[in-house]
Amino acid sequence: MKKQLYVLMALFAAFATRGYPQASNEVIWKDVDGVSMPIPPKVHPRLYIREQQVPDLKNRMSDPELKKVWADLVKMQEDWKPEDIPEVKDFRFYFNQKGLTVRVELMALKYLMTKDPKIGRAAITSIIDTLETATFKEAGDISRGIGLFMVTGAIVYDWCYDQLKPTEKTRFVKAFVKLAKMLECGYPPIKDKSIVGHASEWMIMRDLLSVGIAIYDEFPEMYNLAAGRFFKEHLVARNWFYPSHNYHQGMSYLNVRFSNDLFALWILDRMGAGNVFHPGQQFVLYDMIYKRRPDGQILASGDVDYSRKRPKYYSLPAFLASSYYKDEYLNHEFLKDPRVEPHCKLFEFLWRDTKLGSRKPDDLPLSRYSGSPFGWMIARTGWGPESVIAEMKINEYTFLNHQHHDAGAFQIYYKGPLAIDAGSYTGSSGGYNSPHNKNFFKRTIAHNSLLIYDPKEVFHISGYGGQDQTKFAANDGGQRLPGKGWTAPRDLEEMLAGDFKTGKILAQGFGPDSQTPDYTYLKGDITEAYSSKVKEVKRSFMFLNLKDTKVPAAMIVFDKVVSANPDFKKFWLLHSIEQPEIKGNQMTIKRTKNGDSGMLVNTALLPDATNADIQAVGGKGKDFWVFGTNYTNDPKPGTDEALERGEWRIEISPKKAATEDYYLNVMQIADNTQQKLHEVKRIDGDKVVGVQLADRIVTFSKTSEIIDRSFTFTVTGKGVFQFVVTDLLPGTWQILKDGKVFKPAMVSGGDDSSLHFTGTEGNYRFLR
């Protein structure tokens, strides 16, 4: 295993050092302390801009769009008014760039354009004393303000380099080192983690990297340390998960975390190293495009808070990615809200491509798969206001931090959130690691997944079993705490060598038309997401685009759950905002408030009705209920107007104690005024179980294992049906209908191990 790991790491490192076509011939790659990295060329400017780009600055100043950005920068030169200075200065005060730092940055920019020595000298003398004497009060995330201040110094140092005196260079370097030692990552920057956490953000990916490039000729140590860690840890991890075209930190922290990946992209490319990232980086933000709801909000993921006061946008990463990769879909997203934070305005002026076109997502395929190490699927019925959106997750790996323990979870949106992620990030309970956060919100119980409740299980901060371990989270019956309890992996080597693997993709696909698929299928084994209380957990999702205005979509979820002890109770979960209605094996969730009007009707086909205990849990005092305790978290005033954190859930449990149980649930999606839904029939074959719904036939292996020999099932009813038969051994199958050859040879295989075809009622036999 270790040998394979080191080979994999070497391959990633080799990939990372190759770069991409934009690389400049004057940039050489050098081995520094065992890490291959590009060396800053012996020219200035080399930070954010090169000499060949300086002539374009005047054109940019006359660009209609960038003139607005320039006007903002000019206004930001003004010092804080006394009445605007908060009594308590947190990191936001220092991160909201204004006054001196903006003035000297614009002086340095003007010097590049004019080469007027007076302007260059003014920039240097205006900042150097402040760099040397600056102090920062203790405050959470204050490193962001310190790092931004260092960036200003780096800009002056690099852009006004030929105006610096030798003594001033020494003063700058000493000041930079002093400030670097104040950073949370430390100096040398060895603290914290490289995949998640604050060291995966501004400090290394932008701030220290920028200063290191500026002062490299006189003091190569800072660049060697920052770039050394970046190329050894940050880049290797990202080039591992970028081929999946996705990110792992949820839809709130995607903004800052991914933005910093893009800053490193731009910084190194402008230095002359080219694109050192996997090209899959371009498509990470497509996840946001696919998760965008018709109301402008984004389908929840990870640590999020809710508000419908304004649509949710990702302006900074959308601008950075679209302008670099010349991506018109991402530019369309940016132009919906082309506002960039003050501390990044200068970069918008330098890097934004205002000539780039804009393209709506209307011609993108309606389904999107994000492969290993995630295993996520998004399926839509369209891009307009009547669209159904469904998310399905396996989670091959869990990254922790702002990612949740939600392997096997799903969400459904139609004219309002129907099957939801429950809970919220901040509120009366607090934020990160608050009682609500660690006991409910991040845990499996807050998601549409599966619980297996071992009453003796304890969720320790340092893993399972052993002595003298601290209890960290309540027993929700959910998935284990990977790593050492709540500790995320520092780097890719630790992730691959540790116990962060939580699932495996078994099958995935959509079709038969890839642009507007009738079905979207995902199956995974999530046994590893749980502790030894389970022997096997597999979940299959089948989303059906019914292409019907009255009942536009359906979702089928088939589960196999094998517990280590038959007495461990199993729960199938479905979360909602409003109270569900339960009649027999049918459950109805409606949205009737806040302008929403969607409806989800779930029919439970397994367990059998005589063995199914179906309960609704929720309401005031039980909205975030975890087996005896409610982890209250009231929203902040003026937020979560639609109660998207939810208040109710449905729990389905087998009445009879058993080691092995199966669930088969069929959810139809419609407007809440729709009176008539499709009849739901269960198909029972000798080796398959399935669903007949509208004009669709879907089957799964009855045991969730691959079917490698002949089997039969019967279909009744009028009309032509679309069949999707899953869980088949790859290869050629022959299909008989009513004893006659119907399909002489059909090949299953590829990624979905399925057959899809059309047929009518009859007795079907499949031969291998």
Short mmCIF file of C-alpha atoms in Angstrom, two decimals, residues 146-561:
data_model
loop_
_atom_site.label_atom_id
_atom_site.label_comp_id
_atom_site.label_asym_id
_atom_site.label_seq_id
_atom_site.Cartn_x
_atom_site.Cartn_y
_atom_site.Cartn_z
CA ILE A 146 -1.72 40.94 7.87
CA GLY A 147 -1.25 39.03 4.63
CA LEU A 148 -3.09 41.66 2.61
CA PHE A 149 -0.82 44.34 4.09
CA MET A 150 2.19 42.26 3.02
CA VAL A 151 0.78 42.07 -0.52
CA THR A 152 0.75 45.87 -0.71
CA GLY A 153 4.42 45.95 0.28
CA ALA A 154 5.23 43.26 -2.28
CA ILE A 155 3.55 45.27 -5.06
CA VAL A 156 5.62 48.35 -4.23
CA TYR A 157 8.83 46.31 -3.94
CA ASP A 158 8.37 44.59 -7.30
CA TRP A 159 6.82 47.35 -9.38
CA CYS A 160 9.13 50.10 -8.09
CA TYR A 161 12.16 47.82 -7.87
CA ASP A 162 14.57 50.02 -9.80
CA GLN A 163 13.84 52.91 -7.42
CA LEU A 164 14.70 50.95 -4.28
CA LYS A 165 17.92 51.70 -2.43
CA PRO A 166 19.94 48.76 -1.07
CA THR A 167 19.17 49.78 2.51
CA GLU A 168 15.46 49.98 1.68
CA LYS A 169 15.49 46.47 0.25
CA THR A 170 16.92 45.23 3.52
CA ARG A 171 14.28 47.13 5.50
CA PHE A 172 11.48 45.71 3.36
CA VAL A 173 12.74 42.15 3.76
CA LYS A 174 13.06 42.45 7.55
CA ALA A 175 9.56 43.91 7.76
CA PHE A 176 8.14 41.10 5.61
CA VAL A 177 9.74 38.43 7.80
CA LYS A 178 8.44 40.14 10.96
CA LEU A 179 4.91 40.20 9.54
CA ALA A 180 5.17 36.64 8.25
CA LYS A 181 5.91 35.45 11.77
CA MET A 182 2.54 36.90 12.84
CA LEU A 183 0.64 34.69 10.40
CA GLU A 184 -1.38 31.72 11.59
CA CYS A 185 0.63 29.36 9.37
CA GLY A 186 3.83 30.52 11.06
CA TYR A 187 7.16 31.32 9.49
CA PRO A 188 8.54 29.04 8.22
CA PRO A 189 4.95 28.36 7.07
CA ILE A 190 4.61 24.81 8.33
CA LYS A 191 1.51 25.01 10.53
CA ASP A 192 -2.07 23.96 9.74
CA LYS A 193 -3.26 22.01 6.70
CA SER A 194 -2.82 22.28 2.96
CA ILE A 195 -6.08 20.77 1.69
CA VAL A 196 -8.48 22.52 4.07
CA GLY A 197 -8.10 25.15 6.78
CA HIS A 198 -6.70 28.66 6.77
CA ALA A 199 -3.27 27.65 5.45
CA SER A 200 -5.07 26.51 2.29
CA GLU A 201 -6.25 30.08 1.71
CA TRP A 202 -4.69 33.54 1.45
CA MET A 203 -1.60 33.11 3.63
CA ILE A 204 0.31 30.73 1.39
CA MET A 205 -1.63 30.67 -1.88
CA ARG A 206 -1.52 34.46 -2.34
CA ASP A 207 0.28 36.43 0.39
CA LEU A 208 3.56 34.62 1.08
CA LEU A 209 3.81 33.48 -2.53
CA SER A 210 3.46 37.10 -3.69
CA VAL A 211 6.03 38.51 -1.28
CA GLY A 212 8.39 35.64 -2.02
CA ILE A 213 8.30 36.39 -5.76
CA ALA A 214 8.89 40.10 -5.18
CA ILE A 215 11.95 39.74 -2.91
CA TYR A 216 13.42 36.55 -4.41
CA ASP A 217 16.63 38.15 -5.73
CA GLU A 218 17.61 39.49 -2.31
CA PHE A 219 15.92 36.92 -0.07
CA PRO A 220 14.97 33.65 -1.80
CA GLU A 221 14.07 31.96 1.48
CA MET A 222 10.46 33.18 1.64
CA TYR A 223 9.63 32.05 -1.89
CA ASN A 224 11.41 28.73 -1.40
CA LEU A 225 9.43 28.07 1.78
CA ALA A 226 6.02 29.17 0.46
CA ALA A 227 6.40 27.72 -3.04
CA GLY A 228 8.05 24.63 -1.58
CA ARG A 229 5.01 23.86 0.52
CA PHE A 230 2.63 24.83 -2.28
CA PHE A 231 4.22 22.51 -4.84
CA LYS A 232 4.74 19.68 -2.37
CA GLU A 233 1.33 19.76 -0.66
CA HIS A 234 -1.28 22.21 -2.00
CA LEU A 235 -0.84 21.57 -5.71
CA VAL A 236 -0.50 17.78 -5.52
CA ALA A 237 -3.77 17.49 -3.59
CA ARG A 238 -5.67 19.75 -5.97
CA ASN A 239 -4.38 18.02 -9.06
CA TRP A 240 -5.67 14.81 -7.47
CA PHE A 241 -9.26 16.00 -7.09
CA TYR A 242 -9.54 18.51 -9.97
CA PRO A 243 -10.18 15.77 -12.58
CA SER A 244 -13.55 15.34 -10.82
CA HIS A 245 -14.42 18.96 -11.73
CA ASN A 246 -15.56 19.72 -8.20
CA TYR A 247 -14.57 20.97 -4.73
CA HIS A 248 -15.17 19.63 -1.23
CA GLN A 249 -15.77 22.58 1.11
CA GLY A 250 -19.43 23.35 0.49
CA MET A 251 -21.15 26.19 -1.29
CA SER A 252 -20.15 28.90 1.20
CA TYR A 253 -16.47 28.07 1.64
CA LEU A 254 -16.02 27.29 -2.04
CA ASN A 255 -15.83 31.06 -2.54
CA VAL A 256 -12.70 31.75 -0.53
CA ARG A 257 -10.99 28.37 -0.84
CA PHE A 258 -11.30 28.02 -4.59
CA SER A 259 -10.56 31.72 -5.15
CA ASN A 260 -7.16 31.17 -3.59
CA ASP A 261 -6.42 28.25 -5.86
CA LEU A 262 -7.12 30.64 -8.73
CA PHE A 263 -4.89 33.34 -7.24
CA ALA A 264 -2.00 30.87 -7.21
CA LEU A 265 -2.86 30.03 -10.83
CA TRP A 266 -2.71 33.67 -11.92
CA ILE A 267 0.35 34.55 -9.81
CA LEU A 268 2.50 31.72 -11.14
CA ASP A 269 1.28 32.12 -14.70
CA ARG A 270 2.00 35.85 -14.71
CA MET A 271 5.44 35.11 -13.24
CA GLY A 272 6.01 32.98 -16.34
CA ALA A 273 5.54 29.44 -15.01
CA GLY A 274 2.36 28.75 -17.02
CA ASN A 275 -0.60 26.79 -15.70
CA VAL A 276 0.65 24.34 -13.08
CA PHE A 277 -2.85 23.08 -12.25
CA HIS A 278 -4.77 20.19 -13.79
CA PRO A 279 -7.02 21.57 -16.56
CA GLY A 280 -10.05 20.20 -14.70
CA GLN A 281 -9.76 23.31 -12.52
CA GLN A 282 -11.66 25.20 -15.21
CA PHE A 283 -14.83 23.21 -14.55
CA VAL A 284 -15.00 23.29 -10.74
CA LEU A 285 -17.47 26.18 -10.73
CA TYR A 286 -19.81 24.31 -13.07
CA ASP A 287 -21.05 22.63 -9.91
CA MET A 288 -22.41 26.03 -8.88
CA ILE A 289 -24.07 26.45 -12.28
CA TYR A 290 -25.83 23.10 -11.94
CA LYS A 291 -26.84 23.76 -8.32
CA ARG A 292 -28.36 27.16 -9.06
CA ARG A 293 -32.06 27.16 -8.31
CA PRO A 294 -34.59 29.10 -10.39
CA ASP A 295 -34.99 31.54 -7.46
CA GLY A 296 -31.29 32.48 -7.69
CA GLN A 297 -30.22 30.56 -4.60
CA ILE A 298 -27.83 27.60 -4.59
CA LEU A 299 -28.62 24.05 -3.51
CA ALA A 300 -27.12 23.67 -0.03
CA SER A 301 -23.83 21.87 0.52
CA GLY A 302 -21.52 21.87 3.52
CA ASP A 303 -21.48 24.67 6.09
CA VAL A 304 -24.05 27.17 4.83
CA ASP A 305 -26.46 29.79 6.14
CA TYR A 306 -29.71 30.73 4.42
CA SER A 307 -31.24 33.97 3.21
CA ARG A 308 -33.43 34.79 0.24
CA LYS A 309 -32.83 38.53 0.39
CA ARG A 310 -30.56 38.34 -2.63
CA PRO A 311 -29.36 35.60 -4.97
CA LYS A 312 -26.14 33.79 -4.09
CA TYR A 313 -23.24 34.66 -6.39
CA TYR A 314 -19.58 33.69 -6.67
CA SER A 315 -18.23 36.81 -8.33
CA LEU A 316 -14.54 36.58 -7.39
CA PRO A 317 -13.83 32.96 -8.43
CA ALA A 318 -16.11 33.33 -11.46
CA PHE A 319 -14.10 36.34 -12.65
CA LEU A 320 -10.72 34.71 -11.95
CA ALA A 321 -11.64 31.42 -13.67
CA SER A 322 -13.57 32.85 -16.62
CA SER A 323 -10.92 35.41 -17.55
CA TYR A 324 -8.07 32.92 -17.30
CA TYR A 325 -9.74 30.01 -19.07
CA LYS A 326 -11.78 32.21 -21.46
CA ASP A 327 -14.93 30.44 -20.31
CA GLU A 328 -18.14 32.15 -21.41
CA TYR A 329 -20.39 30.10 -19.11
CA LEU A 330 -18.43 31.26 -16.08
CA ASN A 331 -18.37 34.80 -17.38
CA HIS A 332 -22.16 34.68 -17.61
CA GLU A 333 -22.23 33.81 -13.91
CA PHE A 334 -19.81 36.63 -13.10
CA LEU A 335 -21.82 39.21 -15.02
CA LYS A 336 -24.93 38.40 -12.99
CA ASP A 337 -23.27 40.26 -10.13
CA PRO A 338 -19.94 41.74 -11.30
CA ARG A 339 -18.90 43.00 -7.90
CA VAL A 340 -15.46 42.08 -6.60
CA GLU A 341 -14.43 42.62 -2.98
CA PRO A 342 -12.38 45.80 -2.33
CA HIS A 343 -9.20 43.88 -1.51
CA CYS A 344 -9.36 42.22 -4.94
CA LYS A 345 -10.34 45.28 -7.03
CA LEU A 346 -6.77 45.82 -8.22
CA PHE A 347 -6.66 42.27 -9.57
CA GLU A 348 -9.89 42.80 -11.43
CA PHE A 349 -8.31 45.84 -13.08
CA LEU A 350 -5.18 43.85 -13.99
CA TRP A 351 -6.68 40.52 -15.03
CA ARG A 352 -10.33 40.76 -16.03
CA ASP A 353 -11.08 40.04 -19.69
CA THR A 354 -13.84 42.49 -20.55
CA LYS A 355 -13.94 41.31 -24.17
CA LEU A 356 -14.93 37.80 -23.17
CA GLY A 357 -18.39 36.73 -24.32
CA SER A 358 -21.20 35.51 -22.08
CA ARG A 359 -23.08 32.25 -22.54
CA LYS A 360 -26.13 30.96 -20.69
CA PRO A 361 -26.01 27.34 -19.51
CA ASP A 362 -29.11 26.41 -21.54
CA ASP A 363 -27.14 24.21 -23.95
CA LEU A 364 -25.23 22.30 -21.25
CA PRO A 365 -26.18 18.64 -20.63
CA LEU A 366 -28.89 18.34 -17.97
CA SER A 367 -26.91 15.82 -15.89
CA ARG A 368 -23.39 16.19 -14.51
CA TYR A 369 -21.17 13.62 -12.84
CA SER A 370 -18.23 14.40 -10.57
CA GLY A 371 -16.10 11.30 -10.25
CA SER A 372 -13.48 10.15 -7.78
CA PRO A 373 -12.70 11.23 -5.10
CA PHE A 374 -16.28 12.52 -4.80
CA GLY A 375 -18.84 10.46 -6.69
CA TRP A 376 -21.55 13.11 -6.97
CA MET A 377 -24.30 13.51 -9.53
CA ILE A 378 -26.55 16.46 -10.34
CA ALA A 379 -29.62 15.98 -12.54
CA ARG A 380 -31.97 18.67 -13.82
CA THR A 381 -35.08 18.67 -15.99
CA GLY A 382 -34.19 22.03 -17.54
CA TRP A 383 -32.71 25.48 -16.95
CA GLY A 384 -35.91 27.50 -16.58
CA PRO A 385 -38.27 28.32 -13.68
CA GLU A 386 -40.03 24.93 -13.91
CA SER A 387 -36.82 22.95 -13.40
CA VAL A 388 -36.46 20.05 -11.00
CA ILE A 389 -32.97 19.74 -9.51
CA ALA A 390 -31.72 16.60 -7.76
CA GLU A 391 -28.36 15.99 -6.12
CA MET A 392 -27.03 12.50 -5.29
CA LYS A 393 -23.86 11.83 -3.27
CA ILE A 394 -21.64 8.85 -2.56
CA ASN A 395 -18.47 10.52 -1.15
CA GLU A 396 -15.54 8.29 -2.01
CA TYR A 397 -13.43 10.39 0.36
CA THR A 398 -14.33 12.76 3.17
CA PHE A 399 -12.21 15.91 3.52
CA LEU A 400 -13.85 17.17 6.75
CA ASN A 401 -13.62 20.82 7.91
CA HIS A 402 -16.65 22.34 6.14
CA GLN A 403 -17.72 19.09 4.43
CA HIS A 404 -20.43 17.03 6.16
CA HIS A 405 -20.80 13.34 6.99
CA ASP A 406 -23.35 12.91 4.22
CA ALA A 407 -22.33 9.86 2.19
CA GLY A 408 -25.40 8.57 0.38
CA ALA A 409 -27.36 11.80 0.81
CA PHE A 410 -29.69 13.38 -1.74
CA GLN A 411 -31.58 16.65 -2.18
CA ILE A 412 -34.53 17.57 -4.38
CA TYR A 413 -35.76 21.04 -5.38
CA TYR A 414 -38.87 21.93 -7.34
CA LYS A 415 -40.68 25.22 -6.81
CA GLY A 416 -39.06 25.25 -3.41
CA PRO A 417 -36.77 23.01 -1.34
CA LEU A 418 -38.45 19.61 -0.88
CA ALA A 419 -35.88 17.02 0.25
CA ILE A 420 -33.40 19.21 2.11
CA ASP A 421 -30.11 19.32 3.99
CA ALA A 422 -31.29 20.23 7.50
CA GLY A 423 -29.75 22.66 10.00
CA SER A 424 -27.61 25.74 9.44
CA TYR A 425 -24.07 26.91 10.08
CA THR A 426 -24.52 29.83 12.48
CA GLY A 427 -27.26 31.00 14.83
CA SER A 428 -28.11 31.00 18.52
CA SER A 429 -26.01 27.85 19.05
CA GLY A 430 -22.89 29.49 17.61
CA GLY A 431 -20.82 28.56 14.57
CA TYR A 432 -18.05 26.05 13.87
CA ASN A 433 -18.04 23.22 16.44
CA SER A 434 -21.06 24.66 18.26
CA PRO A 435 -23.44 22.10 19.82
CA HIS A 436 -25.78 22.34 16.82
CA ASN A 437 -22.90 22.23 14.33
CA LYS A 438 -21.13 19.12 15.57
CA ASN A 439 -24.08 17.15 16.98
CA PHE A 440 -26.66 17.74 14.23
CA PHE A 441 -25.81 19.95 11.26
CA LYS A 442 -22.62 18.20 10.13
CA ARG A 443 -23.84 14.78 11.09
CA THR A 444 -25.58 12.15 8.99
CA ILE A 445 -28.85 12.63 10.87
CA ALA A 446 -29.28 16.06 9.25
CA HIS A 447 -29.18 14.60 5.74
CA ASN A 448 -31.33 12.37 3.56
CA SER A 449 -29.20 9.34 4.22
CA LEU A 450 -29.18 6.23 6.43
CA LEU A 451 -28.67 5.71 10.17
CA ILE A 452 -27.73 2.47 11.90
CA TYR A 453 -28.10 3.05 15.63
CA ASP A 454 -25.78 1.19 17.99
CA PRO A 455 -26.76 2.50 21.45
CA LYS A 456 -23.21 1.90 22.76
CA GLU A 457 -21.41 3.77 19.99
CA VAL A 458 -19.36 6.77 21.11
CA PHE A 459 -18.07 9.39 18.67
CA HIS A 460 -14.60 10.20 20.00
CA ILE A 461 -12.43 13.15 19.05
CA SER A 462 -9.52 10.76 18.42
CA GLY A 463 -11.29 7.92 16.69
CA TYR A 464 -13.11 4.80 17.80
CA GLY A 465 -12.24 2.48 20.64
CA GLY A 466 -9.39 2.72 23.10
CA GLN A 467 -9.08 4.47 26.43
CA ASP A 468 -8.96 8.09 27.60
CA GLN A 469 -10.65 9.48 24.52
CA THR A 470 -12.87 12.53 24.56
CA LYS A 471 -16.47 12.24 23.44
CA PHE A 472 -16.93 14.77 20.66
CA ALA A 473 -20.40 14.38 19.18
CA ALA A 474 -23.67 12.81 20.23
CA ASN A 475 -24.60 9.36 18.96
CA ASP A 476 -26.85 10.07 16.00
CA GLY A 477 -26.53 6.57 14.55
CA GLY A 478 -24.68 8.07 11.62
CA GLN A 479 -21.33 7.85 9.91
CA ARG A 480 -18.00 7.63 11.69
CA LEU A 481 -15.57 10.49 12.30
CA PRO A 482 -12.75 9.88 9.78
CA GLY A 483 -9.17 10.54 10.76
CA LYS A 484 -8.65 11.31 14.42
CA GLY A 485 -12.19 12.32 15.21
CA TRP A 486 -12.64 15.77 13.72
CA THR A 487 -9.13 16.24 12.33
CA ALA A 488 -8.85 16.74 8.57
CA PRO A 489 -5.82 15.41 6.68
CA ARG A 490 -2.88 17.80 6.36
CA ASP A 491 -2.02 16.74 2.81
CA LEU A 492 -2.74 14.15 0.16
CA GLU A 493 -0.24 11.68 1.56
CA GLU A 494 -2.04 11.69 4.91
CA MET A 495 -5.43 11.44 3.22
CA LEU A 496 -4.49 8.42 1.14
CA ALA A 497 -2.66 6.70 3.98
CA GLY A 498 -5.36 7.39 6.57
CA ASP A 499 -8.97 6.30 6.96
CA PHE A 500 -10.61 9.12 5.02
CA LYS A 501 -11.96 6.81 2.34
CA THR A 502 -15.70 6.52 2.91
CA GLY A 503 -17.17 5.02 -0.23
CA LYS A 504 -16.79 3.54 -3.67
CA ILE A 505 -18.61 4.27 -6.90
CA LEU A 506 -20.08 1.07 -8.29
CA ALA A 507 -21.97 2.46 -11.30
CA GLN A 508 -22.95 5.77 -12.84
CA GLY A 509 -24.38 7.11 -16.04
CA PHE A 510 -27.18 8.95 -17.77
CA GLY A 511 -28.93 8.59 -21.08
CA PRO A 512 -29.88 7.40 -23.52
CA ASP A 513 -29.41 10.95 -24.83
CA SER A 514 -26.51 12.62 -23.00
CA GLN A 515 -27.87 16.13 -23.53
CA THR A 516 -31.40 15.63 -22.20
CA PRO A 517 -31.26 12.24 -20.47
CA ASP A 518 -34.38 10.36 -19.51
CA TYR A 519 -32.57 8.73 -16.59
CA THR A 520 -29.61 9.58 -14.36
CA TYR A 521 -28.14 6.73 -12.36
CA LEU A 522 -25.65 6.54 -9.50
CA LYS A 523 -24.75 3.58 -7.27
CA GLY A 524 -22.19 3.36 -4.52
CA ASP A 525 -20.93 1.31 -1.62
CA ILE A 526 -20.78 3.52 1.50
CA THR A 527 -19.93 0.79 4.01
CA GLU A 528 -16.61 2.49 4.81
CA ALA A 529 -18.44 5.65 5.85
CA TYR A 530 -19.72 3.83 8.95
CA SER A 531 -18.03 2.13 11.87
CA SER A 532 -17.91 -1.63 12.41
CA LYS A 533 -21.58 -1.51 13.42
CA VAL A 534 -22.36 -2.22 9.76
CA LYS A 535 -21.28 -5.01 7.45
CA GLU A 536 -22.59 -3.51 4.21
CA VAL A 537 -24.38 -0.38 3.03
CA LYS A 538 -25.13 0.21 -0.66
CA ARG A 539 -27.32 2.87 -2.18
CA SER A 540 -28.64 3.22 -5.74
CA PHE A 541 -30.21 6.42 -7.08
CA MET A 542 -32.29 6.62 -10.25
CA PHE A 543 -33.53 10.07 -11.25
CA LEU A 544 -36.18 10.02 -13.98
CA ASN A 545 -36.86 13.05 -16.17
CA LEU A 546 -40.44 12.19 -17.03
CA LYS A 547 -40.71 15.13 -19.46
CA ASP A 548 -44.22 15.76 -18.23
CA THR A 549 -45.44 19.20 -17.16
CA LYS A 550 -47.78 17.76 -14.51
CA VAL A 551 -45.33 15.32 -12.90
CA PRO A 552 -41.97 16.36 -14.31
CA ALA A 553 -39.68 13.98 -12.43
CA ALA A 554 -39.28 11.09 -10.04
CA MET A 555 -36.45 9.76 -7.90
CA ILE A 556 -36.03 6.10 -6.97
CA VAL A 557 -33.70 5.17 -4.10
CA PHE A 558 -32.83 1.53 -3.43
CA ASP A 559 -30.79 0.56 -0.36
CA LYS A 560 -29.19 -2.53 1.10
CA VAL A 561 -28.25 -2.23 4.78
#
